[in-house]
Short mmCIF file of C-alpha atoms in Angstrom, two decimals:
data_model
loop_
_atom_site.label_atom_id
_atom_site.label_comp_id
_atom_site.label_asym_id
_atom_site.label_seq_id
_atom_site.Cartn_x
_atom_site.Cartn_y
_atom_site.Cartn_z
CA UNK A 1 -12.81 38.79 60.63
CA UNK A 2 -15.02 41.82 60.23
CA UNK A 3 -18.51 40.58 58.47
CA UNK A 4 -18.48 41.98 55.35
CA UNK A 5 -22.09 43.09 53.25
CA UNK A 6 -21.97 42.32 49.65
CA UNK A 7 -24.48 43.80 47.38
CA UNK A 8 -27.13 41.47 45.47
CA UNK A 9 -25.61 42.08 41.84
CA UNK A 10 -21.78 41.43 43.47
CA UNK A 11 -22.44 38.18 44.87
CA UNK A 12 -24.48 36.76 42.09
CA UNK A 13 -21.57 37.86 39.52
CA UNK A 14 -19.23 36.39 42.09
CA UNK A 15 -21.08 32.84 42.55
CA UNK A 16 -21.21 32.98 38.61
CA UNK A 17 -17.24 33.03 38.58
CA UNK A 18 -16.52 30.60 41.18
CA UNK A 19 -18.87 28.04 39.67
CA UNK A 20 -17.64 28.17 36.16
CA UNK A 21 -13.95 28.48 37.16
CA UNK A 22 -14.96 25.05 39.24
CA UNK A 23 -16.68 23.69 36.37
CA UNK A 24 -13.51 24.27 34.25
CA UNK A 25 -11.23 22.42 37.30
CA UNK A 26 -13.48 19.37 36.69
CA UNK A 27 -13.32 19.03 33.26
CA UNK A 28 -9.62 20.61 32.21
CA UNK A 29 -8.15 19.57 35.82
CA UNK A 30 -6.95 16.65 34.67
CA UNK A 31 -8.09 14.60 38.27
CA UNK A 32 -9.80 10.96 37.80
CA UNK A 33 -12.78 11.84 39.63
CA UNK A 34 -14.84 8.53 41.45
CA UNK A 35 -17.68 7.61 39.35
CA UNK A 36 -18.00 3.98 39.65
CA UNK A 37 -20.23 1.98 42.19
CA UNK A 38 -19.81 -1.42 43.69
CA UNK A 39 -22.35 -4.23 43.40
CA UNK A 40 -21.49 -5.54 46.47
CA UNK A 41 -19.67 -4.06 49.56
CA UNK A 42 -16.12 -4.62 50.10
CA UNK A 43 -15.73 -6.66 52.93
CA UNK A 44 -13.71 -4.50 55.98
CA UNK A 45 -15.18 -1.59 57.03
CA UNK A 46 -13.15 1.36 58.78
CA UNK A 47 -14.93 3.90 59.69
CA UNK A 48 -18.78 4.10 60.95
CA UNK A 49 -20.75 6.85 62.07
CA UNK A 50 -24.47 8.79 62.32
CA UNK A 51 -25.67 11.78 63.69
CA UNK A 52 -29.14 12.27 64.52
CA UNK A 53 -31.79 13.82 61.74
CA UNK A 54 -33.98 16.08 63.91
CA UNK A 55 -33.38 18.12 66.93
CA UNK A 56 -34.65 21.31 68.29
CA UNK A 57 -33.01 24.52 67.68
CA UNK A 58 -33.40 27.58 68.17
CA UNK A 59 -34.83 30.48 65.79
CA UNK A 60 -35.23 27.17 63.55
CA UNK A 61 -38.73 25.92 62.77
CA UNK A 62 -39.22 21.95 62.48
CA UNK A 63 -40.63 21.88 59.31
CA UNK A 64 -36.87 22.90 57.75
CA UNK A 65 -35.51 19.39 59.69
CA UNK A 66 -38.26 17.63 58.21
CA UNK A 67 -37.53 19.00 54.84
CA UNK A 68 -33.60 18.32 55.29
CA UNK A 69 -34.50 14.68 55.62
CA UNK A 70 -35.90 14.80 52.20
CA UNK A 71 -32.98 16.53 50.58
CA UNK A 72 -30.46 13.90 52.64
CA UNK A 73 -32.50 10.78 50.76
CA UNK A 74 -31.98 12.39 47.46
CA UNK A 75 -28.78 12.66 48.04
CA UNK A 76 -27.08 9.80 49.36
CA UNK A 77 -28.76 7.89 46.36
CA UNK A 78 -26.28 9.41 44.35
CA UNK A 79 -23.59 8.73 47.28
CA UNK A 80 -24.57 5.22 48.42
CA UNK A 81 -22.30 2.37 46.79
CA UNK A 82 -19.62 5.10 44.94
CA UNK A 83 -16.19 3.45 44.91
CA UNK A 84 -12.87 5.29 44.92
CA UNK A 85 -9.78 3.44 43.19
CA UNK A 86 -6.84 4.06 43.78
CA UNK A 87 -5.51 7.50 42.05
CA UNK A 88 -9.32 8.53 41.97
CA UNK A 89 -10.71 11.85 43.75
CA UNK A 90 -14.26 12.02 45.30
CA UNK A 91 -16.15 15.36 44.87
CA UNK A 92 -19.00 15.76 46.81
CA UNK A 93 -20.70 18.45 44.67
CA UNK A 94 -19.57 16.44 40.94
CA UNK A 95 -21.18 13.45 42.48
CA UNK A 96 -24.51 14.69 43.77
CA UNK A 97 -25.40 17.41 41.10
CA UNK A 98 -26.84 20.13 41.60
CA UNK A 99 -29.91 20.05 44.04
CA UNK A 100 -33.16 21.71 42.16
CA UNK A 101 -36.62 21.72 42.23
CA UNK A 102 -37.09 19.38 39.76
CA UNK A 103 -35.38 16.81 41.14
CA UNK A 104 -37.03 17.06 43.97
CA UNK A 105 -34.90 18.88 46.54
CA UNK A 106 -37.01 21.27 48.28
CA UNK A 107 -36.67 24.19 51.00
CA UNK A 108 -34.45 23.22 54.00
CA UNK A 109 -32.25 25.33 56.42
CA UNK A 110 -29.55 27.19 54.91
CA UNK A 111 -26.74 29.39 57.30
CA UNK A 112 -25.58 32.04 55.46
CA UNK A 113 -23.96 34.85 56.77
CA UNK A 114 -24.57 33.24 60.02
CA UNK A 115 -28.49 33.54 59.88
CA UNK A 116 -31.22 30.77 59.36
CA UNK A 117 -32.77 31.21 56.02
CA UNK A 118 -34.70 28.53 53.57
CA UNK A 119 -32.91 27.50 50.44
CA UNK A 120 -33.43 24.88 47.95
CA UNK A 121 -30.99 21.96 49.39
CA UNK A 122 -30.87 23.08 52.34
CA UNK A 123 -29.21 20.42 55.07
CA UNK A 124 -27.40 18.92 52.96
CA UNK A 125 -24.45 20.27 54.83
CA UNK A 126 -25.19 17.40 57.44
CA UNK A 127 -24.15 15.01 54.89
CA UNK A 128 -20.76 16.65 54.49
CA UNK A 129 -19.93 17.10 57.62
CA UNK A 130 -20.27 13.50 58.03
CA UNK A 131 -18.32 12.23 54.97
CA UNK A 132 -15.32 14.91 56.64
CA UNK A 133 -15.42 13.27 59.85
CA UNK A 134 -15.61 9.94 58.57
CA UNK A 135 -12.65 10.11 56.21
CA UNK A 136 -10.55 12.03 59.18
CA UNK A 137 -10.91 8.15 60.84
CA UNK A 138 -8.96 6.70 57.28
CA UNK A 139 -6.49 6.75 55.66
CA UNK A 140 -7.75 8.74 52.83
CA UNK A 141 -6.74 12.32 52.26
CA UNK A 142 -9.38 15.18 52.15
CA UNK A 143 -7.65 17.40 49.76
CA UNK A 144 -10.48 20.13 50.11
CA UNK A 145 -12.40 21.54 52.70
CA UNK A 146 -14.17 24.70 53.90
CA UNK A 147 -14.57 25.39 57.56
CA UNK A 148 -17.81 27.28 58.82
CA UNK A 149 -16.79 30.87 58.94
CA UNK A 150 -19.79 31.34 61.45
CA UNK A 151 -20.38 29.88 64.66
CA UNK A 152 -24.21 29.77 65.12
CA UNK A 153 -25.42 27.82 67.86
CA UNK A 154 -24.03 27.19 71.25
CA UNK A 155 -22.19 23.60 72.50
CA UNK A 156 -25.12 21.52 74.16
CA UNK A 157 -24.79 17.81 73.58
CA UNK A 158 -21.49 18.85 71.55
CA UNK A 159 -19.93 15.32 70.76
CA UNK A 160 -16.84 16.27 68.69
CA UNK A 161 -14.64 19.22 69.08
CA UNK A 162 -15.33 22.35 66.94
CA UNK A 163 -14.90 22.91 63.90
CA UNK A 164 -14.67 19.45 62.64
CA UNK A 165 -17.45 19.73 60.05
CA UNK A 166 -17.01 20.73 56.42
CA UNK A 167 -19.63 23.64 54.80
CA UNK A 168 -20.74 23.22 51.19
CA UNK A 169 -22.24 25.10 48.56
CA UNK A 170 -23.05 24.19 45.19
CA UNK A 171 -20.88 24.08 43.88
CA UNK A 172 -17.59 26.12 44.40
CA UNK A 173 -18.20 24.94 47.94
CA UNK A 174 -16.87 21.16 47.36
CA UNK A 175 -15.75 18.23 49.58
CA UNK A 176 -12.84 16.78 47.79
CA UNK A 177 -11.45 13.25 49.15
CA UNK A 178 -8.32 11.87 47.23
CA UNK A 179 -7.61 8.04 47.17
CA UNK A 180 -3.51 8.25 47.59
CA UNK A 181 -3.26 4.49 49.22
CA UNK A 182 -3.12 1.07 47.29
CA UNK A 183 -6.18 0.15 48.04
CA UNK A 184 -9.67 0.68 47.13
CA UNK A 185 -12.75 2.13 49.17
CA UNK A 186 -16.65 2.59 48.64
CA UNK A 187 -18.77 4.83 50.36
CA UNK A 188 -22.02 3.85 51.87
CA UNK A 189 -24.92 6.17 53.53
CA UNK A 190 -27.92 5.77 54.31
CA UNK A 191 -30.65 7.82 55.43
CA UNK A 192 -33.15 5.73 58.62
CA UNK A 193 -36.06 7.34 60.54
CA UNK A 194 -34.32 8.70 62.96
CA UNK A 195 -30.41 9.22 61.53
CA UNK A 196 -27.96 9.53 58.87
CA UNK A 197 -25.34 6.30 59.11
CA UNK A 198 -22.48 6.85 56.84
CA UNK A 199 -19.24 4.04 56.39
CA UNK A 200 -16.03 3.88 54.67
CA UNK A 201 -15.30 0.14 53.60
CA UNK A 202 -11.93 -1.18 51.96
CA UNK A 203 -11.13 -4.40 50.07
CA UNK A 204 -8.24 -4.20 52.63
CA UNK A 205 -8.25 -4.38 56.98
CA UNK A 206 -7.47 -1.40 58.68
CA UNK A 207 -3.90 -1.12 59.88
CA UNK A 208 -4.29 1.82 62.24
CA UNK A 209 -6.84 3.98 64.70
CA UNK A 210 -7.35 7.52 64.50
CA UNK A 211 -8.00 9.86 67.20
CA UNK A 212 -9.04 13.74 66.59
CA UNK A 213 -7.75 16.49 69.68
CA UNK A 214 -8.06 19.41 69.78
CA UNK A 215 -5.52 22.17 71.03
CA UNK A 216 -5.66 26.04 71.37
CA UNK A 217 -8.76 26.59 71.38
CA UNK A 218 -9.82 30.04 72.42
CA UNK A 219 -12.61 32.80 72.40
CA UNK A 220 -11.93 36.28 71.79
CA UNK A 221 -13.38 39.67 71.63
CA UNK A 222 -13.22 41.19 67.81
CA UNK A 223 -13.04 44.75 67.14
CA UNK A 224 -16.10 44.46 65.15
CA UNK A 225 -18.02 43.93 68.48
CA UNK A 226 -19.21 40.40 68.59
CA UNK A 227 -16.31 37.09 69.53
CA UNK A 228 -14.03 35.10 67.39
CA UNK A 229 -13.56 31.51 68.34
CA UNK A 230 -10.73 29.30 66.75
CA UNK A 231 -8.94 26.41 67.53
CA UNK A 232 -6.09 24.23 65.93
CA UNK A 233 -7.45 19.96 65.72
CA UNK A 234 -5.04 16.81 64.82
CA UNK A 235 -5.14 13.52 64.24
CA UNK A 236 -3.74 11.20 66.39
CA UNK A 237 -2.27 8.01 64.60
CA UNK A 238 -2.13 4.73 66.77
CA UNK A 239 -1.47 0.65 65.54
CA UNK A 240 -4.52 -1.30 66.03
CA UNK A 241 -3.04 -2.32 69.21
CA UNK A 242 -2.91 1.30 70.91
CA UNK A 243 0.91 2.19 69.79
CA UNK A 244 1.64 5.60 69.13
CA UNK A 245 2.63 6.56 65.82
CA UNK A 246 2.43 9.88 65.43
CA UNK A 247 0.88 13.12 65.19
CA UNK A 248 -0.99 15.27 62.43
CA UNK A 249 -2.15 18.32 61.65
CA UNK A 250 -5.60 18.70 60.33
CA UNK A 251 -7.42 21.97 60.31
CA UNK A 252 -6.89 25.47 61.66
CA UNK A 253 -10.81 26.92 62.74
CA UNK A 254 -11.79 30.58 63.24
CA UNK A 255 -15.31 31.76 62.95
CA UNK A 256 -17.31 34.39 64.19
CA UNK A 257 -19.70 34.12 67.10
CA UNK A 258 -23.45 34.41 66.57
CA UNK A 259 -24.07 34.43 70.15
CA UNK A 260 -22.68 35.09 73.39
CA UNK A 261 -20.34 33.32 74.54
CA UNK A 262 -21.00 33.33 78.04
CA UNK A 263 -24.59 32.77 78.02
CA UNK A 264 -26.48 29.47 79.28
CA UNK A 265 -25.92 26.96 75.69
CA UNK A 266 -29.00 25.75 73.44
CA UNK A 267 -29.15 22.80 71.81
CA UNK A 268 -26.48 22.35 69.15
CA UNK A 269 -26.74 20.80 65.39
CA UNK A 270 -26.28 16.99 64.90
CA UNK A 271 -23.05 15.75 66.77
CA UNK A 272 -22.24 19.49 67.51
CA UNK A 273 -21.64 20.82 63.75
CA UNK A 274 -22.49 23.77 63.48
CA UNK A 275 -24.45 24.24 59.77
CA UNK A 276 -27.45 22.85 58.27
CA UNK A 277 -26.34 23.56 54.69
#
């Protein structure tokens, strides 16, 4: 997991590619893509979350938090309410657009290459790490996701085990959920003064609990100088009553360490993720 430089011209052509061969997957793909909203909320809810807007980190000055939470409104309008039939796939990107200037998105904090820069958008990875986490609690299927490929701040306050947030970038970058039960399920987030509250809700109970573990995690010197971290998390399936049903697999993790590992922690992202866009 060497970093690699790319040169200006190579990754411009290369986000070019990627974004019209996903363009041409949304539109010759042949999926049913989620476009429809509810009027009212379906009635059982199973799954409910938030993580926390603002919070201190370092190398990170306030005024990209404050300008996340302005990106995050914009974009949960156009999440708020969506409702996913049966046979129909969400895409996180396809639903929210692409965030410009003109529709109002401005400068927030972008990781790339694991280092803090400004880009218009920026935090909106918040929201998709929260839509991931939520939909690992259902029984949904999250048919595409990419891990963080850098680990940027250290563990403080960590509240759910690494690498169980999803990076995005418009758009080749996407959050794909796939509706594969009988019933149907709306999404609805919402953005208050001092969090982001997302929920899954179902015209149908929940029948089972979810549990996410964690197993081999480890941290490892790379070649390249710096440490690799990875881990391996699954879901744990359980009856409403606390019977085991089984076990599975979720996500392999490896990223590359932007700080020591054995130094005192900082404060982390919100509920430990480790990206703000």
């Amino acid at each position: 997991m060497r970093p690699k430089t790319r040169g200006k011209w190579r990754l411009a052509a290369g986000i070019s590619y990627y974004r019209l061969k996903r363009w041409c997957e949304w539109w010759f793909g042949g999926r049913r893509y989620a476009k429809k909203r509810c009027s009212e909320p379906l009635p059982y809810v199973h799954i409910r979350h938030q993580t926390i807007l603002l919070r201190e980190l370092k190398d990170v000055e306030m005024w990209m938090q404050h300008n996340k939470v302005t990106n995050l409104r914009l974009a949960v309008r156009r999440l708020d309410g969506l409702t996913i039939l049966p046979g129909e796939t969400f895409s996180y990107w396809r639903t929210i657009g692409k965030p410009t200037r003109r529709k109002g998105y401005v400068d927030g904090m972008v990781l790339s290459h694991g280092r803090v820069t400004a880009g218009v958008g920026g935090g909106l990875c918040q929201l998709s790490n929260l839509l991931y986490w939520m939909t690992l609690h259902t029984p949904l299927t999250v048919i595409e996701r990419h891990r963080h490929s850098y680990d940027v701040f250290p563990d403080a306050g960590r509240t759910q085990p690494f690498g169980s947030g999803a990076t995005c970038f418009y758009n080749y970058l996407d959050l794909q959920i796939a509706n594969e039960t009988k019933q149907t399920f709306s999404l609805h987030v919402r953005v208050t003064d001092t969090h982001l509250v997302g929920e899954w809700r179902s015209d149908m109970p929940p029948t089972r609990k979810y549990e996410i573990v964690e197993k081999d995690h480890a941290i490892r010197p790379a070649i390249w100088g710096g440490y690799e971290r990875s881990n391996r998390l699954y879901r744990h399936v359980y009856t409403l009553e606390g019977e085991w049903i089984g076990e599975e697999w979720v996500a392999d993790n490896r990223a590359m360490m932007m700080y020591e590992p054995l130094l005192q922690e900082g404060p982390s992202d919100a509920d430990g993720q480790k990206s703000g866009g």
